[in-house]
PDB file of C-alpha atoms in Angstrom:
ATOM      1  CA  UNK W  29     -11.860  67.428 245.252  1.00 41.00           C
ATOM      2  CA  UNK W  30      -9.066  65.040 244.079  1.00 40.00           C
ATOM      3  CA  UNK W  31     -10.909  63.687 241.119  1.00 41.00           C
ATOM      4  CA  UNK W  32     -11.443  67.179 240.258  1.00 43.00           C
ATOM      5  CA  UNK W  33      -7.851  67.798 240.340  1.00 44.00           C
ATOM      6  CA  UNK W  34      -7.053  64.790 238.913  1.00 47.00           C
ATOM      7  CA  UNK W  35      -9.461  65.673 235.961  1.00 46.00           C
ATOM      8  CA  UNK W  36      -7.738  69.295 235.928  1.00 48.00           C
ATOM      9  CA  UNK W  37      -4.248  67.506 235.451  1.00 48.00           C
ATOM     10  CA  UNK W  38      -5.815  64.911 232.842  1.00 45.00           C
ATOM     11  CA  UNK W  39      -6.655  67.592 230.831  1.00 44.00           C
ATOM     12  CA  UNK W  40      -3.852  69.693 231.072  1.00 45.00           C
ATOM     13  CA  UNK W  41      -1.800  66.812 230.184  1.00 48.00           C
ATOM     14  CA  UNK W  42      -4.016  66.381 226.867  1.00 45.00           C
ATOM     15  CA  UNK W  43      -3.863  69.792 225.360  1.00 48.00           C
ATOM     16  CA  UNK W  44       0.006  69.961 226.185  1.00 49.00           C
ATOM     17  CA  UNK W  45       0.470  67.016 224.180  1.00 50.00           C
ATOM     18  CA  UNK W  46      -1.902  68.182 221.807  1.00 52.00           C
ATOM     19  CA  UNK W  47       0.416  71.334 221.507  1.00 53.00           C
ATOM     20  CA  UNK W  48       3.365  69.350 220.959  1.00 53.00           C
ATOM     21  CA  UNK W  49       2.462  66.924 218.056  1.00 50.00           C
ATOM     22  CA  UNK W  50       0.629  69.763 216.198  1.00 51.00           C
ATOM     23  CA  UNK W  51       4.101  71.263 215.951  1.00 48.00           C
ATOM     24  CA  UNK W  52       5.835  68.534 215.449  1.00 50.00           C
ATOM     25  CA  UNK W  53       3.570  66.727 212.735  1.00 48.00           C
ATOM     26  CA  UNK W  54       2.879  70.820 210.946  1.00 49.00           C
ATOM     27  CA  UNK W  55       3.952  73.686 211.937  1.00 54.00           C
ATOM     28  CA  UNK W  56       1.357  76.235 211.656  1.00 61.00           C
ATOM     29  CA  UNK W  57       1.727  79.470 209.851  1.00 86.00           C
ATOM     30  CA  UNK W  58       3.094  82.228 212.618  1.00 86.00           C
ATOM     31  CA  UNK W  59      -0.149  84.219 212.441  1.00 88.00           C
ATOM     32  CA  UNK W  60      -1.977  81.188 213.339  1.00 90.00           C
ATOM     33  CA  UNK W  61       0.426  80.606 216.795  1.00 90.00           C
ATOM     34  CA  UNK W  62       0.434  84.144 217.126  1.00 91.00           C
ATOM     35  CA  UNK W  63      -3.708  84.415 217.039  1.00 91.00           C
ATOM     36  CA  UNK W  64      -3.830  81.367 219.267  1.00 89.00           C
ATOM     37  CA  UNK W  65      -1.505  83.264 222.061  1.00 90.00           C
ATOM     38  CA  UNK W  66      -3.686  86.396 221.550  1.00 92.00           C
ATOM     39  CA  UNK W  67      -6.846  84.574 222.014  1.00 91.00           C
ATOM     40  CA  UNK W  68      -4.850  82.770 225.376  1.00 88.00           C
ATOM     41  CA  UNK W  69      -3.999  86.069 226.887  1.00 91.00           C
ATOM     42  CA  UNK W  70      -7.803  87.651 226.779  1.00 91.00           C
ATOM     43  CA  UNK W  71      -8.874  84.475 228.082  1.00 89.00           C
ATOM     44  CA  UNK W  72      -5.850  84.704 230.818  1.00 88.00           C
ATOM     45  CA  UNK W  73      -7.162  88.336 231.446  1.00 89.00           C
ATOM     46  CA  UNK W  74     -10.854  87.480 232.378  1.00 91.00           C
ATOM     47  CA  UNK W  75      -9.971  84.963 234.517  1.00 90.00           C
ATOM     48  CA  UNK W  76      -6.622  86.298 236.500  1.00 89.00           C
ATOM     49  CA  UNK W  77      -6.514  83.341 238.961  1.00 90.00           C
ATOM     50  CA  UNK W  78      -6.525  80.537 236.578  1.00 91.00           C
ATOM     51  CA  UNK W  79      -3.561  78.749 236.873  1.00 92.00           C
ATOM     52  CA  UNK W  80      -4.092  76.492 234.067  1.00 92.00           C
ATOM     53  CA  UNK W  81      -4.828  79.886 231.381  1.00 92.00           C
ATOM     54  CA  UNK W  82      -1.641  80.795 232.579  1.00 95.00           C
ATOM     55  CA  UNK W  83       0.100  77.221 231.414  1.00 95.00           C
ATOM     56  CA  UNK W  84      -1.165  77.416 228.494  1.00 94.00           C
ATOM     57  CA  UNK W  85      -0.687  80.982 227.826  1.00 95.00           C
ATOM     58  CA  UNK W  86       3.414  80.334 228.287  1.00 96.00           C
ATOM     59  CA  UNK W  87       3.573  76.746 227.004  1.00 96.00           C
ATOM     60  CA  UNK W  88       2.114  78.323 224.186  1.00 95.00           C
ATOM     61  CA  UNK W  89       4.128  81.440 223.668  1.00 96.00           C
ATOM     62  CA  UNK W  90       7.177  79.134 224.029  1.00 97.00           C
ATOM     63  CA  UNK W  91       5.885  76.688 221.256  1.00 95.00           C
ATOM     64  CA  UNK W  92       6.284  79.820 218.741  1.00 95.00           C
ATOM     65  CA  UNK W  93       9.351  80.536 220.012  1.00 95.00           C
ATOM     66  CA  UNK W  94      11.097  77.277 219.989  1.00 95.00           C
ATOM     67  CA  UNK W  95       9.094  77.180 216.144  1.00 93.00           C
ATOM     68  CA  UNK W  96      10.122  80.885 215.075  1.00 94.00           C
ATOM     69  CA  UNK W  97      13.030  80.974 217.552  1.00 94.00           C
ATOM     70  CA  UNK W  98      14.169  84.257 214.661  1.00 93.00           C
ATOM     71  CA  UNK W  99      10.850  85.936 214.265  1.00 94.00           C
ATOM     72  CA  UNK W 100      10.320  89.740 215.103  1.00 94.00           C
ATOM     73  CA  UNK W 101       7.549  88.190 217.681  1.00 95.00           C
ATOM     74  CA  UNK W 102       9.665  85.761 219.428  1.00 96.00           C
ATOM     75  CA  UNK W 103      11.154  87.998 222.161  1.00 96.00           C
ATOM     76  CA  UNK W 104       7.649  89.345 223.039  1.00 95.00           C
ATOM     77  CA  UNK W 105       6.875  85.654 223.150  1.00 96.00           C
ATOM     78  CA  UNK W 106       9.409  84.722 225.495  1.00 97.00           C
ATOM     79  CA  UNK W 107       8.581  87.800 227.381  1.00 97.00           C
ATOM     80  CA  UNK W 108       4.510  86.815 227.812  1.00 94.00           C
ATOM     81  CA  UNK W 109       5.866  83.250 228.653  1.00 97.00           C
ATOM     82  CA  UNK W 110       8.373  84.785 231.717  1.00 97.00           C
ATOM     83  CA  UNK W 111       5.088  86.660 233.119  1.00 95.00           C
ATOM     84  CA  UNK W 112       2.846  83.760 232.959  1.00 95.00           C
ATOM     85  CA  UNK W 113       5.559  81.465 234.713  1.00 97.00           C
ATOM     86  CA  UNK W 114       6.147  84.237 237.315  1.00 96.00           C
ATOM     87  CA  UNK W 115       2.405  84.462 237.780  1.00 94.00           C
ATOM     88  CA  UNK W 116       2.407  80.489 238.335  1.00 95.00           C
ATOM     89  CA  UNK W 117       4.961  80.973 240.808  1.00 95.00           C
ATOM     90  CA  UNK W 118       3.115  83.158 242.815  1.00 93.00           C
ATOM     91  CA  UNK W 119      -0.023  81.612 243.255  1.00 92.00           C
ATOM     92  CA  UNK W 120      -0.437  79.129 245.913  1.00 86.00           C
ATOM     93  CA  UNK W 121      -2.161  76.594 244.326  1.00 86.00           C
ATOM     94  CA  UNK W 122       0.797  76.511 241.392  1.00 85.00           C
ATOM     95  CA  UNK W 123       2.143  72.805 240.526  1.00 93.00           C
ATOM     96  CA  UNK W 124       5.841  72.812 240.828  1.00 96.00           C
ATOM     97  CA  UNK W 125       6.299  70.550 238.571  1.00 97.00           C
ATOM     98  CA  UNK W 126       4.400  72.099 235.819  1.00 97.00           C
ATOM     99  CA  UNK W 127       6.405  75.627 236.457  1.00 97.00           C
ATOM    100  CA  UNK W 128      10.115  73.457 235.880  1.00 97.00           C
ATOM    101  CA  UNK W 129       8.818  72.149 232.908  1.00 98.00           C
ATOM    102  CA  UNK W 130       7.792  75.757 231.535  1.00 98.00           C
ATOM    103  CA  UNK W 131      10.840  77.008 232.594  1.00 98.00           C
ATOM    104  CA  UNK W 132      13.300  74.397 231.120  1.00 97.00           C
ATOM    105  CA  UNK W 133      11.278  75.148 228.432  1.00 97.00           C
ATOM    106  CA  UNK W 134      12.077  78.471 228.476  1.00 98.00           C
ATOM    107  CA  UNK W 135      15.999  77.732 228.950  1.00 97.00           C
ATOM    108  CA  UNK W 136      15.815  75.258 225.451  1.00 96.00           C
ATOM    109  CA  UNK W 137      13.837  77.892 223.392  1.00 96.00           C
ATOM    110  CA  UNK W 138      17.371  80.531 224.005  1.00 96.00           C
ATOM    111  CA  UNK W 139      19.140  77.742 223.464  1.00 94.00           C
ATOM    112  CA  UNK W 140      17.607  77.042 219.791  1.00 93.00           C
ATOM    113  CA  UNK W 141      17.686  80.757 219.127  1.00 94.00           C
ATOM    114  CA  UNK W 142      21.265  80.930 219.752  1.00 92.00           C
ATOM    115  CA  UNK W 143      23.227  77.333 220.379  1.00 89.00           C
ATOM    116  CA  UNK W 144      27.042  78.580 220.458  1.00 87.00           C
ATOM    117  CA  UNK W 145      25.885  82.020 222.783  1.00 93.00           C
ATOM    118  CA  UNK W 146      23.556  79.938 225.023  1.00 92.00           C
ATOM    119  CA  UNK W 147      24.108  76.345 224.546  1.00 88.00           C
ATOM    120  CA  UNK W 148      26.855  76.495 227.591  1.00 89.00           C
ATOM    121  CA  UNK W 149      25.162  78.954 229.753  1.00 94.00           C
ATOM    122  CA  UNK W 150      21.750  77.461 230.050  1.00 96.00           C
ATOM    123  CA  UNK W 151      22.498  73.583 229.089  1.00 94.00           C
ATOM    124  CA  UNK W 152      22.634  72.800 233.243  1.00 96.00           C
ATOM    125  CA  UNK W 153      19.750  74.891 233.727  1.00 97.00           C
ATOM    126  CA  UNK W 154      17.180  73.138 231.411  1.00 96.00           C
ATOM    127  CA  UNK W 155      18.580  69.781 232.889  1.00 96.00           C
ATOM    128  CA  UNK W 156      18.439  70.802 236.695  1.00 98.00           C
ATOM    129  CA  UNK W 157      14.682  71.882 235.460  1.00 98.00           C
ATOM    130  CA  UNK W 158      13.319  68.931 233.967  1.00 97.00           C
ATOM    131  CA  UNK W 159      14.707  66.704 236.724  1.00 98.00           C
ATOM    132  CA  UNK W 160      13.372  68.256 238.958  1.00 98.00           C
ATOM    133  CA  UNK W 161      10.306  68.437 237.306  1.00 97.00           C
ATOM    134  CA  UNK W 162      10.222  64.532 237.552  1.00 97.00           C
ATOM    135  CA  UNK W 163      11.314  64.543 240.472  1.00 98.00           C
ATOM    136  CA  UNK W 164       8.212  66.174 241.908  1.00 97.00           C
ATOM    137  CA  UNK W 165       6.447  64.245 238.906  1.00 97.00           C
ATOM    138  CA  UNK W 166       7.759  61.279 237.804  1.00 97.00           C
ATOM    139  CA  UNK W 167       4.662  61.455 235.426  1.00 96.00           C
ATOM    140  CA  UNK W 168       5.129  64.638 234.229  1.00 96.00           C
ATOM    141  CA  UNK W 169       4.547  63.870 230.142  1.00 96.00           C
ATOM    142  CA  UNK W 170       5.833  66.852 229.037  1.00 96.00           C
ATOM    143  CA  UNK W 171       8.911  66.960 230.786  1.00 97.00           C
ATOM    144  CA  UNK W 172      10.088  63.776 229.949  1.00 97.00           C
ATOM    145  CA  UNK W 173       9.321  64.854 226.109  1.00 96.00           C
ATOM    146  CA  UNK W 174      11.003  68.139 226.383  1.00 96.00           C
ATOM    147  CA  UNK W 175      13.985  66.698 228.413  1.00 96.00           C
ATOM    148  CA  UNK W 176      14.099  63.548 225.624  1.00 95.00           C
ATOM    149  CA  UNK W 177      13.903  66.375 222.691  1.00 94.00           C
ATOM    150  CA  UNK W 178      15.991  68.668 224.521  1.00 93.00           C
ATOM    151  CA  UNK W 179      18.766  64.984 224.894  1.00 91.00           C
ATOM    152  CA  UNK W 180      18.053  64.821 221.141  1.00 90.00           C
ATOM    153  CA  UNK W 181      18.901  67.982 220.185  1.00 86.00           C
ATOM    154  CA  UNK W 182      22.201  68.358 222.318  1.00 81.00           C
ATOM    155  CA  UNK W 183      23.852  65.050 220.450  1.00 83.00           C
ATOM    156  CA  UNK W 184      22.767  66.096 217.059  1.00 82.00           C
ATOM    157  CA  UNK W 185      25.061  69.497 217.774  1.00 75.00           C
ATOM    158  CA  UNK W 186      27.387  67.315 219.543  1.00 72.00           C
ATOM    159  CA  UNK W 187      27.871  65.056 216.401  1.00 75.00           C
ATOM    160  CA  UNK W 188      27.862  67.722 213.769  1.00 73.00           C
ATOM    161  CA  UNK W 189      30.768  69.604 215.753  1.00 70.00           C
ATOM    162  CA  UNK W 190      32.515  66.160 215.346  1.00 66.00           C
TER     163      UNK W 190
END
């Protein structure tokens, strides 16, 4: 049973990276995000207790938002992401970790769609997230990118307000 978890984890690990450097090294076109989330959520929908669907289903929705964080989609985005993450919550078998990553996540994305509205009132909940995140799992890879990005992204703003 653990190696089978430990599989599980492996490979959730690999597709979240995955999902990161394909939208950091291209962005795809919107359609092709927007397809992929789609394709996620009939997946999700014939197999209701998969926690892992569910992941990927919001860490995906949240990767077009934080991409398209002004598209006409993006609020229905963030919307599928807050069900899937509520979902995770719910179910007992849910990784902790994985569901304060998701929803620091979540926190950045209305953060980029709106830094001088949100920047203040979400900042300390992104960073209470992803520590605690790492703090459940110090080898959560995706938190420590998102918190590092997230780090990133708060000095640039800090040093153009300079």
């Amino acid at each position: 049973m653990t190696f089978l978890i430990s599989k599980h984890r492996v490979f959730v690990i690999a597709l979240s990276m995955m999902a990161l450097v394909s939208i950091q090294a291209q962005q795809p076109a919107q359609s092709d995000m927007l397809n992929n989330v789609a394709k996620m959520k009939r997946i999700e929908a014939m197999q209701p207790d998969s926690i892992q669907l569910k992941y990927q289903l919001a860490l995906q929705s949240l990767s077009f938002a934080v991409t398209y964080p002004h598209a006409p989609q993006t609020e229905n985005m963030i919307a599928e992401a807050e069900q899937a993450i509520a979902k995770m919550e719910q179910m007992k078998h849910g990784d902790q970790s994985d569901i304060c990553t998701l929803r620091g996540f979540l926190y950045m994305v209305r953060i980029v769609q709106n830094p001088a509205q949100n920047g203040q009132r979400y900042y300390i909940d992104v960073m209470q997230n992803y520590e605690k995140a790492l703090k459940l799992n110090p080898n959560n890879q995706l938190a420590k990118q998102l918190q590092q990005k997230f780090l990133e992204g708060m000095k640039q703003q800090t040093d153009k307000q300079k």
